CSV table of C-alpha atoms and ligand atoms in Angstrom, one decimal:
chain,number,residue,atom,x,y,z
A,31,MET,CA,2.3,7.5,-20.9
A,32,LEU,CA,2.6,10.3,-20.0
A,33,ALA,CA,-0.5,12.1,-21.7
A,34,ILE,CA,-2.7,9.7,-20.4
A,35,ILE,CA,-1.7,10.9,-16.9
A,36,ASN,CA,-2.1,14.0,-17.5
A,37,GLU,CA,-5.9,13.1,-18.8
A,38,THR,CA,-6.5,12.0,-15.9
A,39,ALA,CA,-5.1,13.5,-13.3
A,40,ALA,CA,-7.3,16.6,-15.4
A,41,PHE,CA,-10.9,14.7,-15.5
A,42,LEU,CA,-10.1,14.3,-11.8
A,43,ALA,CA,-8.4,17.7,-10.9
A,44,ALA,CA,-11.5,19.0,-12.8
A,45,LYS,CA,-13.9,17.8,-10.6
A,46,MET,CA,-12.1,17.9,-7.0
A,47,GLN,CA,-12.8,21.0,-4.6
A,48,TYR,CA,-9.0,20.3,-3.4
A,49,LEU,CA,-6.2,19.0,-4.4
A,50,PRO,CA,-4.8,17.4,-1.0
A,51,LYS,CA,-1.2,15.9,-0.7
A,52,ILE,CA,-1.6,12.0,1.2
A,53,GLY,CA,-2.1,9.5,-0.6
A,54,ILE,CA,-3.7,6.7,0.9
A,55,ILE,CA,-4.3,3.1,-0.8
A,56,LEU,CA,-6.0,1.3,1.4
A,57,GLY,CA,-4.5,-1.5,1.6
A,58,THR,CA,-6.3,-5.0,4.0
A,59,GLY,CA,-6.9,-3.4,7.7
A,60,LEU,CA,-7.4,0.3,6.8
A,61,GLY,CA,-10.8,-0.1,5.5
A,62,GLU,CA,-12.3,1.3,8.2
A,63,LEU,CA,-10.3,4.2,7.8
A,64,ALA,CA,-12.0,5.4,4.7
A,65,THR,CA,-15.1,5.0,6.6
A,66,GLN,CA,-13.5,8.6,9.2
A,67,ILE,CA,-12.9,10.3,6.2
A,68,THR,CA,-15.5,13.8,6.6
A,69,HIS,CA,-16.1,16.5,3.9
A,70,ARG,CA,-15.8,13.4,1.2
A,71,GLN,CA,-16.4,12.9,-2.3
A,72,GLU,CA,-15.9,10.0,-4.0
A,73,ILE,CA,-15.4,9.1,-7.1
A,74,PRO,CA,-16.5,5.4,-8.6
A,75,TYR,CA,-12.8,4.1,-11.1
A,76,GLU,CA,-15.7,3.1,-13.0
A,77,GLU,CA,-16.1,5.8,-14.1
A,78,ILE,CA,-12.2,7.7,-14.9
A,79,PRO,CA,-10.7,8.0,-18.0
A,80,HIS,CA,-7.5,5.0,-18.8
A,81,PHE,CA,-8.4,3.3,-14.2
A,82,PRO,CA,-7.6,-0.7,-14.9
A,83,VAL,CA,-11.4,-1.4,-15.4
A,84,SER,CA,-12.4,-4.7,-12.6
A,85,THR,CA,-11.6,-7.9,-14.1
A,86,VAL,CA,-13.9,-9.9,-11.0
A,87,GLU,CA,-15.9,-8.0,-8.9
A,88,GLY,CA,-18.4,-6.6,-11.1
A,89,HIS,CA,-17.0,-2.8,-9.5
A,90,SER,CA,-13.2,-2.5,-8.6
A,91,GLY,CA,-13.7,0.3,-5.5
A,92,LYS,CA,-13.2,4.5,-5.9
A,93,LEU,CA,-11.9,7.1,-4.7
A,94,ILE,CA,-12.9,9.5,-1.8
A,95,ILE,CA,-11.8,13.2,-1.3
A,96,GLY,CA,-11.4,14.5,1.9
A,97,GLN,CA,-10.6,14.7,5.0
A,98,LEU,CA,-8.3,12.9,8.6
A,99,GLY,CA,-8.7,15.5,11.0
A,100,ASN,CA,-8.3,19.1,9.3
A,101,THR,CA,-5.8,17.5,6.6
A,102,LYS,CA,-7.3,16.6,3.0
A,103,VAL,CA,-6.1,13.3,1.6
A,104,LEU,CA,-7.4,11.6,-1.5
A,105,ALA,CA,-7.6,7.4,-0.7
A,106,MET,CA,-7.8,4.6,-3.1
A,107,GLN,CA,-10.6,2.4,-1.7
A,108,GLY,CA,-9.9,-1.0,-3.9
A,109,ARG,CA,-6.1,-1.5,-5.5
A,110,PHE,CA,-5.2,-2.9,-8.0
A,111,HIS,CA,-2.8,-6.9,-7.5
A,112,TYR,CA,-0.4,-8.4,-9.9
A,113,TYR,CA,-2.3,-11.7,-9.4
A,114,GLU,CA,-5.3,-10.8,-10.7
A,115,GLY,CA,-4.2,-10.0,-14.2
A,116,TYR,CA,-3.5,-6.5,-14.2
A,117,SER,CA,-0.1,-5.1,-16.1
A,118,MET,CA,2.8,-3.4,-13.6
A,119,LYS,CA,1.7,-0.5,-15.4
A,120,GLN,CA,-1.9,-0.6,-14.2
A,121,VAL,CA,-1.0,-2.1,-10.8
A,122,THR,CA,1.0,1.3,-10.4
A,123,PHE,CA,-1.6,4.2,-12.9
A,124,PRO,CA,-2.8,5.2,-10.4
A,125,VAL,CA,-0.1,6.2,-8.0
A,126,ARG,CA,1.4,8.4,-11.7
A,127,VAL,CA,-2.3,10.1,-11.6
A,128,MET,CA,-1.6,10.4,-7.5
A,129,LYS,CA,1.4,12.6,-8.3
A,130,ALA,CA,0.1,14.3,-11.3
A,131,LEU,CA,-2.5,16.2,-8.4
A,132,GLY,CA,0.0,16.7,-6.5
A,133,VAL,CA,0.2,14.2,-3.7
A,134,GLU,CA,3.4,14.7,-1.9
A,135,THR,CA,3.7,11.4,0.3
A,136,LEU,CA,2.3,8.1,-0.2
A,137,LEU,CA,0.2,5.8,3.3
A,138,VAL,CA,-0.2,2.2,2.8
A,139,SER,CA,-1.1,-0.6,4.2
A,140,ASN,CA,-1.7,-4.6,3.3
A,141,ALA,CA,-1.7,-8.1,5.3
A,142,ALA,CA,1.1,-10.4,5.3
A,143,GLY,CA,3.1,-13.8,6.6
A,144,GLY,CA,5.5,-13.3,9.8
A,145,MET,CA,8.1,-14.6,8.7
A,146,ASN,CA,10.4,-13.7,12.0
A,147,PRO,CA,9.5,-15.8,15.0
A,148,ASP,CA,10.0,-13.0,17.1
A,149,PHE,CA,6.9,-11.9,15.3
A,150,LYS,CA,2.9,-13.1,16.9
A,151,ILE,CA,-0.6,-12.7,15.2
A,152,GLY,CA,-2.1,-9.3,14.8
A,153,ASP,CA,1.1,-7.6,15.1
A,154,LEU,CA,1.5,-4.0,13.0
A,155,MET,CA,4.2,-3.9,11.1
A,156,ILE,CA,5.5,-0.5,10.1
A,157,ILE,CA,7.9,-1.6,6.2
A,158,THR,CA,11.8,-0.6,7.0
A,159,ASP,CA,12.6,-1.7,3.5
A,160,HIS,CA,11.3,-4.3,0.7
A,161,ILE,CA,12.6,-6.5,-1.4
A,162,ASN,CA,10.8,-6.8,-4.8
A,163,THR,CA,10.7,-10.7,-6.0
A,164,PHE,CA,7.5,-10.3,-8.3
A,165,PRO,CA,8.2,-11.1,-12.3
A,166,GLU,CA,7.7,-7.9,-13.7
A,167,HIS,CA,9.1,-4.5,-13.2
A,168,PRO,CA,7.0,-1.3,-12.5
A,169,LEU,CA,9.7,0.6,-14.5
A,170,ARG,CA,10.1,-1.6,-17.3
A,171,GLY,CA,10.4,-0.6,-20.1
A,172,ALA,CA,11.1,4.0,-21.9
A,173,ASN,CA,11.6,5.7,-18.7
A,174,GLU,CA,9.8,9.1,-18.9
A,175,PRO,CA,12.6,11.4,-17.9
A,176,SER,CA,9.1,13.7,-16.6
A,177,LEU,CA,8.3,11.5,-14.4
A,178,GLY,CA,11.4,10.0,-12.7
A,179,VAL,CA,14.7,9.9,-13.2
A,180,ARG,CA,16.0,6.1,-15.1
A,181,PHE,CA,17.5,4.7,-12.4
A,182,PRO,CA,16.3,5.4,-9.2
A,183,ASP,CA,17.3,5.5,-6.0
A,184,MET,CA,16.7,2.9,-3.5
A,185,SER,CA,18.0,3.1,0.0
A,186,LYS,CA,16.0,5.1,2.0
A,187,ALA,CA,12.6,4.3,-0.2
A,188,TYR,CA,9.9,4.2,3.1
A,189,THR,CA,10.9,8.0,5.0
A,190,LYS,CA,12.5,7.4,8.1
A,191,ALA,CA,11.1,10.2,9.7
A,192,LEU,CA,7.1,9.2,9.1
A,193,ARG,CA,8.9,5.1,10.6
A,194,GLU,CA,9.7,7.0,14.2
A,195,LYS,CA,6.1,9.0,14.5
A,196,ALA,CA,4.3,6.1,13.9
A,197,LYS,CA,6.8,3.9,16.1
A,198,LYS,CA,5.9,7.3,19.1
A,199,ILE,CA,2.2,7.4,18.2
A,200,ALA,CA,2.2,3.5,18.9
A,201,ALA,CA,4.0,2.9,21.9
A,202,ASN,CA,2.1,6.8,23.0
A,203,HIS,CA,-1.4,4.5,23.1
A,204,GLY,CA,0.4,1.3,24.4
A,205,ILE,CA,0.5,-0.3,21.3
A,206,ARG,CA,3.1,-3.1,19.6
A,207,VAL,CA,4.1,-2.6,16.3
A,208,VAL,CA,8.2,-4.6,14.7
A,209,GLU,CA,9.9,-3.1,12.4
A,210,GLY,CA,11.1,-5.2,8.7
A,211,VAL,CA,10.9,-6.2,5.7
A,212,TYR,CA,8.7,-6.9,3.2
A,213,VAL,CA,8.5,-9.5,0.8
A,214,GLY,CA,6.5,-8.5,-2.4
A,215,THR,CA,5.6,-11.7,-4.2
A,216,SER,CA,3.4,-11.7,-7.2
A,217,GLY,CA,1.0,-14.5,-5.4
A,218,PRO,CA,-1.9,-15.9,-5.4
A,219,THR,CA,-0.9,-18.8,-4.1
A,220,PHE,CA,-0.2,-19.1,0.0
A,221,GLU,CA,4.4,-19.6,0.5
A,222,THR,CA,5.3,-23.5,1.0
A,223,PRO,CA,7.1,-24.0,3.9
A,224,ALA,CA,10.4,-24.0,1.7
A,225,GLU,CA,9.5,-20.7,0.4
A,226,TYR,CA,8.9,-18.7,3.4
A,227,THR,CA,12.1,-20.3,4.6
A,228,TYR,CA,13.6,-19.3,1.7
A,229,PHE,CA,11.9,-15.7,2.4
A,230,ARG,CA,13.6,-15.6,5.7
A,231,THR,CA,16.8,-16.6,4.4
A,232,ILE,CA,17.1,-13.6,1.7
A,233,GLY,CA,16.2,-11.0,4.6
A,234,GLY,CA,13.2,-11.0,4.5
A,235,ASP,CA,10.1,-10.6,7.9
A,236,ALA,CA,7.3,-11.0,6.1
A,237,VAL,CA,6.1,-11.7,2.5
A,238,GLY,CA,3.2,-10.3,0.7
A,239,MET,CA,1.4,-9.8,-2.8
A,240,SER,CA,2.1,-6.0,-2.7
A,241,THR,CA,2.6,-2.8,-2.0
A,242,VAL,CA,6.2,-2.9,-3.8
A,243,PRO,CA,4.8,-1.7,-7.3
A,244,GLU,CA,2.9,1.1,-5.7
A,245,VAL,CA,5.7,2.3,-3.3
A,246,ILE,CA,8.1,1.5,-6.3
A,247,VAL,CA,7.1,3.9,-8.6
A,248,ALA,CA,6.6,5.8,-6.2
A,249,VAL,CA,9.5,6.4,-5.1
A,250,HIS,CA,10.8,7.0,-8.1
A,251,ALA,CA,8.2,9.9,-9.0
A,252,GLY,CA,10.4,10.9,-6.0
A,253,MET,CA,7.5,11.1,-2.6
A,254,GLN,CA,7.7,9.8,0.7
A,255,VAL,CA,6.0,6.8,1.8
A,256,PHE,CA,4.9,4.7,4.5
A,257,ALA,CA,3.9,1.3,4.8
A,258,MET,CA,2.5,-0.9,7.7
A,259,SER,CA,1.2,-3.9,7.6
A,260,ILE,CA,-1.6,-6.4,9.3
A,261,ILE,CA,1.6,-9.9,10.1
A,262,THR,CA,-1.6,-12.2,9.5
A,263,ASP,CA,-0.3,-15.4,9.8
A,264,LEU,CA,2.8,-17.2,10.8
A,265,GLY,CA,5.4,-19.1,8.2
A,266,ILE,CA,8.7,-19.8,10.4
A,267,ALA,CA,9.9,-23.0,9.4
A,268,GLY,CA,9.2,-25.9,11.1
A,269,GLN,CA,5.7,-24.5,12.3
A,270,VAL,CA,4.1,-23.2,9.1
A,271,VAL,CA,0.2,-23.8,9.8
A,272,GLU,CA,-2.2,-23.9,6.5
A,273,VAL,CA,-3.3,-20.5,5.4
A,274,SER,CA,-6.9,-18.7,4.8
A,275,HIS,CA,-7.8,-16.3,2.5
A,276,GLU,CA,-10.7,-15.6,5.3
A,277,GLU,CA,-8.4,-16.5,8.1
A,278,VAL,CA,-6.7,-13.9,7.2
A,279,GLN,CA,-9.7,-11.1,7.1
A,280,GLN,CA,-10.7,-12.0,9.9
A,281,ILE,CA,-7.0,-11.2,11.7
A,282,ALA,CA,-6.4,-8.2,9.4
A,283,ASN,CA,-10.4,-7.4,11.5
A,284,GLN,CA,-9.5,-7.9,14.8
A,285,ALA,CA,-6.3,-5.0,14.1
A,286,GLN,CA,-7.6,-2.6,12.8
A,287,PRO,CA,-9.0,-0.4,15.3
A,288,LYS,CA,-4.7,-0.4,15.7
A,289,MET,CA,-3.4,0.3,12.1
A,290,THR,CA,-6.3,2.9,11.9
A,291,LEU,CA,-5.4,4.0,15.2
A,292,ILE,CA,-1.8,4.7,14.1
A,293,MET,CA,-2.7,5.9,10.4
A,294,LYS,CA,-5.4,8.3,11.4
A,295,GLU,CA,-2.6,9.8,14.1
A,296,LEU,CA,0.2,10.1,12.0
A,297,ILE,CA,-2.3,11.8,9.3
A,298,GLU,CA,-3.6,14.4,11.7
A,299,ASN,CA,0.3,14.9,12.5
A,300,LEU,CA,2.4,14.8,8.9
B,650,HPA,N1,1.6,-14.6,1.7
B,650,HPA,C1,1.1,-13.9,1.6
B,650,HPA,N2,0.8,-12.7,1.2
B,650,HPA,C2,-0.6,-13.1,1.8
B,650,HPA,C3,-0.2,-13.4,3.8
B,650,HPA,C4,0.9,-15.0,3.2
B,650,HPA,O1,1.4,-15.6,3.3
B,650,HPA,N3,-1.0,-13.7,4.5
B,650,HPA,C5,-1.1,-12.7,3.8
B,650,HPA,N4,-1.6,-12.2,2.5
């Protein structure tokens, strides 16, 4: 595994004009941020050795290397979800490669369903912690000591200083943000009413199908992490309504400018 990571990193390092210390996984809600990256270089996933190949769409995404303000970033446009059929090693491979390239801070976004009764549709949630309910663990198997320890601490997975900075930025712009625990689940089904109640009962504020695997690997690798969800639908006990992928996309698009602004300012001031 180490040899493969290093091979991919060496391929990319040879192409890249510089090695950014900031990595971004442009999940739902951050498509717009991608368009604001200047001085950019793009590398399609298909050209990158050992990168997972797309299972469904014609092309699976690209790496974007460039600048947000004066800050150099390495962004993944398009992520790999467990529900698509990738193994956890594949889902998290790009994070390993980012680390090998020198990335120290990882920023992630996603869409999630809210279970906290104080949440509203379209809210932005700063993730304070997570609950991992995926059936496969990304660190299962032999541990490579040079990548991280066998039993990683998870008590401070989401870097407090970054959360505080993001809250200040949001307040300065009058943007409402909430904070909470993100439950990562495999999908691809949205939750049944009983499952929403269950995820609330175990301590979750929102639930989604990504992020947790990448964050676990980033923490294992010693990175700082900041993650934010757009609450695109609500699964609150007694008032669960139908949800569709289209609705999730639509709400995410509406909330996108707020998310973009916070992330951009956070990155420019890291
Ligand atoms: N559940 C899981 N994933 C999601 C949801 C949800 O309710 N909304 C957006 N992504």
